PDB file of C-alpha atoms in Angstrom:
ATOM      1  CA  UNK J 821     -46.608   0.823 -37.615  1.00 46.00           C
ATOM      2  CA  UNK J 822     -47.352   4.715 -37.747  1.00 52.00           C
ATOM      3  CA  UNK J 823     -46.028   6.590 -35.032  1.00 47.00           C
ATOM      4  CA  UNK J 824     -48.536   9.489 -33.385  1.00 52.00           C
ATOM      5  CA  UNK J 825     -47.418  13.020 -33.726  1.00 51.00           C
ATOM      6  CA  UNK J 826     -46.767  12.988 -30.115  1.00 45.00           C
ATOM      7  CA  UNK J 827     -44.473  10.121 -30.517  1.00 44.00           C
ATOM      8  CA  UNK J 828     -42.120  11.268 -33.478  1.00 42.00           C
ATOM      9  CA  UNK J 829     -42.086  14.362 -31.307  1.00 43.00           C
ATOM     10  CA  UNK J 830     -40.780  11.940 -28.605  1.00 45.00           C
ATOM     11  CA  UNK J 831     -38.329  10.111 -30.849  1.00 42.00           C
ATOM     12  CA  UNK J 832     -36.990  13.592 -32.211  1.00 50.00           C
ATOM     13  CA  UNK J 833     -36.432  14.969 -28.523  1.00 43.00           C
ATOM     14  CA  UNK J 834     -35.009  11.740 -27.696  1.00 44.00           C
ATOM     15  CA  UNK J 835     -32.329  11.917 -30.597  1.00 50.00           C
ATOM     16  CA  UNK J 836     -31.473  15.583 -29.381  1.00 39.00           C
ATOM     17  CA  UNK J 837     -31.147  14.646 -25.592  1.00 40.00           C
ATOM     18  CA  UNK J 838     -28.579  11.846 -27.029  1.00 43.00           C
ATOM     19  CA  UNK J 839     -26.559  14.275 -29.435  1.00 48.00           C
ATOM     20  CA  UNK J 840     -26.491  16.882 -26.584  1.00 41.00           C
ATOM     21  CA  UNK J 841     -25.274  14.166 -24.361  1.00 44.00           C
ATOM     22  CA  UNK J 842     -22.672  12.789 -26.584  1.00 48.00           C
ATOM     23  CA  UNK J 843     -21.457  16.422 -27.182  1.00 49.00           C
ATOM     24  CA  UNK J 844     -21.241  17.591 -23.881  1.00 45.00           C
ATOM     25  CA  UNK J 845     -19.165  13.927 -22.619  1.00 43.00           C
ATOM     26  CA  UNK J 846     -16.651  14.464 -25.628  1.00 49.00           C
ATOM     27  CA  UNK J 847     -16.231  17.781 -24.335  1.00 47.00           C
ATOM     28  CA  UNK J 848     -15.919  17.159 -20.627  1.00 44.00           C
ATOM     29  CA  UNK J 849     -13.576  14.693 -22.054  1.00 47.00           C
ATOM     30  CA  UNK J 850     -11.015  17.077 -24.168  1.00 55.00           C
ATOM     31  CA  UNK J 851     -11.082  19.458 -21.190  1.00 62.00           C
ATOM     32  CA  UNK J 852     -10.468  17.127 -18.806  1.00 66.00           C
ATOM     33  CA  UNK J 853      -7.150  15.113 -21.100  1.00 77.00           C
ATOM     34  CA  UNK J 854      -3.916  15.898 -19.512  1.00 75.00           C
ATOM     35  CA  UNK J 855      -2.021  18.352 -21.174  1.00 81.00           C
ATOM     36  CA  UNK J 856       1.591  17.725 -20.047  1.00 81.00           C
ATOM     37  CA  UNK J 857       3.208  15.604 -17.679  1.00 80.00           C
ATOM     38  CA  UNK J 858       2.622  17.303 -14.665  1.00 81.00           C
ATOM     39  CA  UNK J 859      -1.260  16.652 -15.236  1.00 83.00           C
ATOM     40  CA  UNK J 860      -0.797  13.228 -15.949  1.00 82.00           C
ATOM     41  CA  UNK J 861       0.315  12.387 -12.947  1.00 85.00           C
ATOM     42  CA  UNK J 862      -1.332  15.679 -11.089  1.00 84.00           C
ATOM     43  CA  UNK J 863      -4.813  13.794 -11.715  1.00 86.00           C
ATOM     44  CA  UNK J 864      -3.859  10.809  -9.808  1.00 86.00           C
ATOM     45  CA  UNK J 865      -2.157  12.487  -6.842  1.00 89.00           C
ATOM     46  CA  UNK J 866      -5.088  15.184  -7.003  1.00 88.00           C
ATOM     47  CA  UNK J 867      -7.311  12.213  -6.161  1.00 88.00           C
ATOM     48  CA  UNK J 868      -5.193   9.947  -3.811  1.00 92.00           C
ATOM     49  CA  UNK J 869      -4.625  13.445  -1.608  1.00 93.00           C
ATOM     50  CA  UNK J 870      -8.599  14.192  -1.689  1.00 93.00           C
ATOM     51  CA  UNK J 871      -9.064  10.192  -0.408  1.00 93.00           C
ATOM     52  CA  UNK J 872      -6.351  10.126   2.177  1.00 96.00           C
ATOM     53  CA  UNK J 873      -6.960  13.424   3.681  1.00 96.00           C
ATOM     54  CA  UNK J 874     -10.705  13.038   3.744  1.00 95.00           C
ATOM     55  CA  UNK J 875     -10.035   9.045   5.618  1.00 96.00           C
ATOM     56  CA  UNK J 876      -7.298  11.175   7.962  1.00 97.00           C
ATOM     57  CA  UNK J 877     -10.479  13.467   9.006  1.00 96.00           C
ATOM     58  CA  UNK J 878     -12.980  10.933   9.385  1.00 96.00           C
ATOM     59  CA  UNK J 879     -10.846   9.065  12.299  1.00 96.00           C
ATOM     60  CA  UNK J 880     -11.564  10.566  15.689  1.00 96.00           C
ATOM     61  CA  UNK J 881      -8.399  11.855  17.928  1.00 97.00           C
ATOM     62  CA  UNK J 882      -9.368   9.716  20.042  1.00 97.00           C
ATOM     63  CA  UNK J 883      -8.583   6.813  17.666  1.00 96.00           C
ATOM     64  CA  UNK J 884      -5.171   8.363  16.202  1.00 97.00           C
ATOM     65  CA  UNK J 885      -3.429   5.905  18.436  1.00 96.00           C
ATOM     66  CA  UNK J 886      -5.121   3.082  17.157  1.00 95.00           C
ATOM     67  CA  UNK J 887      -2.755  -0.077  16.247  1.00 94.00           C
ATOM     68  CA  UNK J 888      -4.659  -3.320  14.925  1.00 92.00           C
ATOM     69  CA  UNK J 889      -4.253  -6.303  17.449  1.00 89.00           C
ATOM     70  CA  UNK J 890      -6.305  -9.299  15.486  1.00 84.00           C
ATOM     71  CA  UNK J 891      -4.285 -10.637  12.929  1.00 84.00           C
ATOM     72  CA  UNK J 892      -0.405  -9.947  12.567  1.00 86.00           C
ATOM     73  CA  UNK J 893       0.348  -6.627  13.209  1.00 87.00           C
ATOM     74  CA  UNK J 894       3.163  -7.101  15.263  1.00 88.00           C
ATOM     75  CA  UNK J 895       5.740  -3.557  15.010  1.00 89.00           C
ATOM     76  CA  UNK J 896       2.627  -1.738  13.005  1.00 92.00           C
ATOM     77  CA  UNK J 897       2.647   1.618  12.644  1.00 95.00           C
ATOM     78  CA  UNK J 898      -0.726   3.703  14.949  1.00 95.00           C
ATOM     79  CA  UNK J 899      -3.418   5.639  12.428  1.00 96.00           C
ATOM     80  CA  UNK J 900      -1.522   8.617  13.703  1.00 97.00           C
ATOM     81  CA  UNK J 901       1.679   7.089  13.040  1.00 97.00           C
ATOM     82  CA  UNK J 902       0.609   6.185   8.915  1.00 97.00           C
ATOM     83  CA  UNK J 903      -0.280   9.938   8.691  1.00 97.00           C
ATOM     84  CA  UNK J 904       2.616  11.110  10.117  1.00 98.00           C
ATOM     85  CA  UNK J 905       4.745   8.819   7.812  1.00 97.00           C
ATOM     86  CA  UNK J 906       3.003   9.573   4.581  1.00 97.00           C
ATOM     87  CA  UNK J 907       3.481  13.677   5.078  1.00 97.00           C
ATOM     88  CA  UNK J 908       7.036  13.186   5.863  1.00 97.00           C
ATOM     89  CA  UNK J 909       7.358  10.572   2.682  1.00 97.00           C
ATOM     90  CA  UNK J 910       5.816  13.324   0.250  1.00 97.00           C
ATOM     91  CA  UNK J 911       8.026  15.600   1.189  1.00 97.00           C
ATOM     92  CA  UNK J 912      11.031  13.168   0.834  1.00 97.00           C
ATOM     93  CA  UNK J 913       9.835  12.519  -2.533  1.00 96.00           C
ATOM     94  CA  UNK J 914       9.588  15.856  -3.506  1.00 97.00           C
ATOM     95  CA  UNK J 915      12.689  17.241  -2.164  1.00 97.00           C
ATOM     96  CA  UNK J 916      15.000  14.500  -4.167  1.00 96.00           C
ATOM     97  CA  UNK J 917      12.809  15.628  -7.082  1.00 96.00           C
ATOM     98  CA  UNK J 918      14.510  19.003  -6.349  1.00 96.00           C
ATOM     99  CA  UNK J 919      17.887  18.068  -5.430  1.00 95.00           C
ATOM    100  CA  UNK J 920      17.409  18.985  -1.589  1.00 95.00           C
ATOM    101  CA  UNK J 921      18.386  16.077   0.927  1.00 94.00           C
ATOM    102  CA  UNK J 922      14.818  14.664   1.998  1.00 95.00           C
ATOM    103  CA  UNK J 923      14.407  14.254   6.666  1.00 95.00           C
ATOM    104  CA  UNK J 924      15.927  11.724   7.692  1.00 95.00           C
ATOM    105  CA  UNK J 925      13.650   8.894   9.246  1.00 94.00           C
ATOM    106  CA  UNK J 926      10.627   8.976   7.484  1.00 94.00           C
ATOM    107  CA  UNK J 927       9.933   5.361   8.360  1.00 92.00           C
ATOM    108  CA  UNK J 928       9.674   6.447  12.211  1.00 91.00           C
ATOM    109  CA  UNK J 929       7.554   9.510  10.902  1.00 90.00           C
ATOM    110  CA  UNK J 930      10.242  11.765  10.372  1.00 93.00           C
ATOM    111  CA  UNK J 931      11.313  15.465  12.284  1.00 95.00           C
ATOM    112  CA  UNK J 932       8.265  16.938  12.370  1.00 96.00           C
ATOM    113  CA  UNK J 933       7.133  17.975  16.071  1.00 96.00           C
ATOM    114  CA  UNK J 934       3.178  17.232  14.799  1.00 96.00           C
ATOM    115  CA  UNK J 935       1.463  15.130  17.419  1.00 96.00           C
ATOM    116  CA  UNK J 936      -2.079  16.162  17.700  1.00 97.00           C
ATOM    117  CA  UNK J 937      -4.418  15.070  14.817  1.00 97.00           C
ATOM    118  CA  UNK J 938      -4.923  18.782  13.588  1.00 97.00           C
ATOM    119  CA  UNK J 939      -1.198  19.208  13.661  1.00 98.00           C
ATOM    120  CA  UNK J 940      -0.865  16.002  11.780  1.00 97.00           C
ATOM    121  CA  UNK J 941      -3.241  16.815   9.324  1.00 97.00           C
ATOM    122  CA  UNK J 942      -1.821  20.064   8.640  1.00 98.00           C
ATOM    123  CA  UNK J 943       1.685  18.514   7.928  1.00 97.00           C
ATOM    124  CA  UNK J 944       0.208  16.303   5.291  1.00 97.00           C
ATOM    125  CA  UNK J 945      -2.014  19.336   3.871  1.00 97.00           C
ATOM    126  CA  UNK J 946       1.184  20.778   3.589  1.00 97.00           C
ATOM    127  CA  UNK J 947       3.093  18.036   2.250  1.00 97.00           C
ATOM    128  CA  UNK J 948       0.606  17.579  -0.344  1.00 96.00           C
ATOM    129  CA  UNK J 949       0.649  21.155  -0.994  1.00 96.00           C
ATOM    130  CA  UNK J 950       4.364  21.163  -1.335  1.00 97.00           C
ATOM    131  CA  UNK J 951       4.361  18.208  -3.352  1.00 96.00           C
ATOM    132  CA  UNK J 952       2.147  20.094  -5.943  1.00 94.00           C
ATOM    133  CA  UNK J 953       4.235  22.754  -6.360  1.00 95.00           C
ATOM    134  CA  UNK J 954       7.188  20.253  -7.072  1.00 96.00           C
ATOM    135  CA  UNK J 955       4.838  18.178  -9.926  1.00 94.00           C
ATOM    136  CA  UNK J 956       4.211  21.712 -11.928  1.00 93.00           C
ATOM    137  CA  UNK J 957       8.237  21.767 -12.517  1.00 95.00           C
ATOM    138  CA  UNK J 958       8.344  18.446 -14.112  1.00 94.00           C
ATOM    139  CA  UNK J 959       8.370  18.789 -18.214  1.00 93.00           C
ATOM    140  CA  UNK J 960       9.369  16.640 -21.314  1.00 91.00           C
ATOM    141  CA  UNK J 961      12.890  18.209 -20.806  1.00 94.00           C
ATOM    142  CA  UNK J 962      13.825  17.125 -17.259  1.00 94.00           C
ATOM    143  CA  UNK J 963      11.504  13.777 -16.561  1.00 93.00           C
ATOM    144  CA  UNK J 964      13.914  11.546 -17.050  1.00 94.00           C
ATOM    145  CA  UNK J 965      16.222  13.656 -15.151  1.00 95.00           C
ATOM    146  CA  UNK J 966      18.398  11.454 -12.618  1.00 95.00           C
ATOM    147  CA  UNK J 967      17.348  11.821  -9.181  1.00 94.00           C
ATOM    148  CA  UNK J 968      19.203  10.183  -6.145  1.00 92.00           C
ATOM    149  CA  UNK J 969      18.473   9.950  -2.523  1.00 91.00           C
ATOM    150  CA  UNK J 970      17.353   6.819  -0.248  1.00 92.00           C
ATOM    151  CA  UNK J 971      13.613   7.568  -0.682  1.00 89.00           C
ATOM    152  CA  UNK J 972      12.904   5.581  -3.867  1.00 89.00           C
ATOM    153  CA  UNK J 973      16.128   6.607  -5.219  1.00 85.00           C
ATOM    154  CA  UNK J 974      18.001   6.073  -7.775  1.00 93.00           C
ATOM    155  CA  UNK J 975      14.875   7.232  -9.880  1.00 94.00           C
ATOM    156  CA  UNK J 976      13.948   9.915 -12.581  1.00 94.00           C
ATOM    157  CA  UNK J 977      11.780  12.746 -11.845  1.00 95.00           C
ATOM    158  CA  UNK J 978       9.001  11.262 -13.630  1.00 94.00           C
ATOM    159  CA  UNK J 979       9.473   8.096 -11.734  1.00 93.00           C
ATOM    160  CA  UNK J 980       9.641   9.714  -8.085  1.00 94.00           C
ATOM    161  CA  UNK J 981       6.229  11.632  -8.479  1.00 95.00           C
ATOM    162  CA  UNK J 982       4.895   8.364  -9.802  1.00 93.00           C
ATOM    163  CA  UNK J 983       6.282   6.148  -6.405  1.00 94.00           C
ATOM    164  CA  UNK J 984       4.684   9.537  -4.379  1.00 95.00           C
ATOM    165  CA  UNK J 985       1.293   8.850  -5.767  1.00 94.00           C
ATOM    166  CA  UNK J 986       1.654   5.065  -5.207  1.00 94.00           C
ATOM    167  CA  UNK J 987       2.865   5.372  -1.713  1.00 95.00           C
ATOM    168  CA  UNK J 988      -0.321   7.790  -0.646  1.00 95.00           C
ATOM    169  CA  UNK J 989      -2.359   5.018  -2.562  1.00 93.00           C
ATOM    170  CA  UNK J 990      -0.616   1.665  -0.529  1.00 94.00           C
ATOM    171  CA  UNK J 991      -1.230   3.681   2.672  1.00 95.00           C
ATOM    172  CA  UNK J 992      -4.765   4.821   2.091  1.00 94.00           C
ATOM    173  CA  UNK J 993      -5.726   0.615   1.523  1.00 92.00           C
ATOM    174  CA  UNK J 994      -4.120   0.168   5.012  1.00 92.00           C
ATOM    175  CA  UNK J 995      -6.141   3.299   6.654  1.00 94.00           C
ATOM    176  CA  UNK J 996      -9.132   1.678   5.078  1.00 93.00           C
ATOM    177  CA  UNK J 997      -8.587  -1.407   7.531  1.00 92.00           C
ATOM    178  CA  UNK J 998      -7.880   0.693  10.452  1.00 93.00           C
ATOM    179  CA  UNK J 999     -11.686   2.713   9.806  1.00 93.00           C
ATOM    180  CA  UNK J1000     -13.579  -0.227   9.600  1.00 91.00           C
ATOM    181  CA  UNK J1001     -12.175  -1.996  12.202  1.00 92.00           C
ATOM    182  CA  UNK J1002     -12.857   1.103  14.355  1.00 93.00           C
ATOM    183  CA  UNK J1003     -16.839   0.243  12.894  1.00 92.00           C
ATOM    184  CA  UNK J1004     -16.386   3.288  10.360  1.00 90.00           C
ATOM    185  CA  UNK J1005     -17.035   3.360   6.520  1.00 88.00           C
ATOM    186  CA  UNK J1006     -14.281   5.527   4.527  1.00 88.00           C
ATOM    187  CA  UNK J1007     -15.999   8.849   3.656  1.00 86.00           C
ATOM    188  CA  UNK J1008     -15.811   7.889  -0.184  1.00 83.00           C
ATOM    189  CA  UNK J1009     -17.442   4.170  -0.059  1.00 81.00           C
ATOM    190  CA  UNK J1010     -20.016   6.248   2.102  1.00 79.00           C
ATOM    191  CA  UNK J1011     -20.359   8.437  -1.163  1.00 76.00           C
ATOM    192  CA  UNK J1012     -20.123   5.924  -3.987  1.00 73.00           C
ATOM    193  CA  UNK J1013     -21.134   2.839  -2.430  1.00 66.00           C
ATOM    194  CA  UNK J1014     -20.663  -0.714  -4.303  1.00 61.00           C
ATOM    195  CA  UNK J1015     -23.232  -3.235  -4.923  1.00 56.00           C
ATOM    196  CA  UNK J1016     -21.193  -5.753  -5.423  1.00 48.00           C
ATOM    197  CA  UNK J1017     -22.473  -9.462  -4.954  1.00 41.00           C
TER     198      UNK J1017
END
């Protein structure tokens, strides 16, 4: 079978859309490889900090109180309460990273004053912040530093930023609850929706 003129012209524009496309994903690709160790793990708490923060603004004030009652949630922490925890945790994390002695109660939400939910979320803006600056020290010559303290401790500095990330990541599945039993979907399965069946 001969193809038209109009359809090798098709076929040839075709190949070019699929070489430009192949180009352009194995160069959003390169750029987008981690360069050191700070990236590596930069990346993940990049994106665990967009997700919690973005599920921390999504919950009314109102709702900052909010403690599950169906089920067993007997001692659980409030919204507010998870928010409150996970600033004060990053910055625990991040100050035995650096040697400094991390606040003291963390599991009750720490020293911090913040009440209100902009207070709140500017401690864990902050504590993200802070625990940003922390990751860009971490090189091949001091990960596997030593680091002590009763946050995750004893660890390496590798292995604290890693716990950091996971700890914003086991809180954000338990915010996820609190939404949608409030009757709200987290701002991020509102963007990228599954169609799973």
């Amino acid at each position: 079978m001969r193809l038209s003129d109009a359809g090798v012209h098709i076929v040839q524009i075709s190949r070019l859309l699929l070489i430009l496309l192949a180009t352009s994903v194995t160069t959003w690709a390169q750029d987008h490889v981690p360069k050191n160790i700070a990236d590596s793990v930069g990346a993940s708490l990049t994106h665990t900090e967009a997700r919690f923060i973005e599920i921390a603004e999504a919950m009314p004030e109102s709702k900052y109180s909010f403690i599950p009652t169906a089920g067993a949630f007997k001692d659980a922490r409030s919204f507010g309460e998870q928010v409150k925890h996970v600033a004060c945790a990053n910055i625990a994390f991040f100050n035995e990273i650096e040697g400094k002695n991390p606040p003291p109660g963390c599991e009750k939400g720490g020293p911090s004053p913040a009440k209100t939910k902009a207070e709140l979320i500017k401690y864990l803006h902050d504590s993200f912040d802070y625990g940003n600056r922390v990751l860009e020290t971490i090189n091949t010559q001091n990960a596997l530093d030593r680091v002590q303290g009763p946050y995750a401790g004893p660890n390496t500095k590798l292995g604290m930023a890693v716990v950091a990330v996971w700890h914003v990541t086991d809180h954000y599945g338990q915010l996820v609850e609190y939404l949608r039993m409030n009757g709200m979907v987290p701002p991020s399965t509102q963007r990228y929706g599954l169609a799973v069946r």
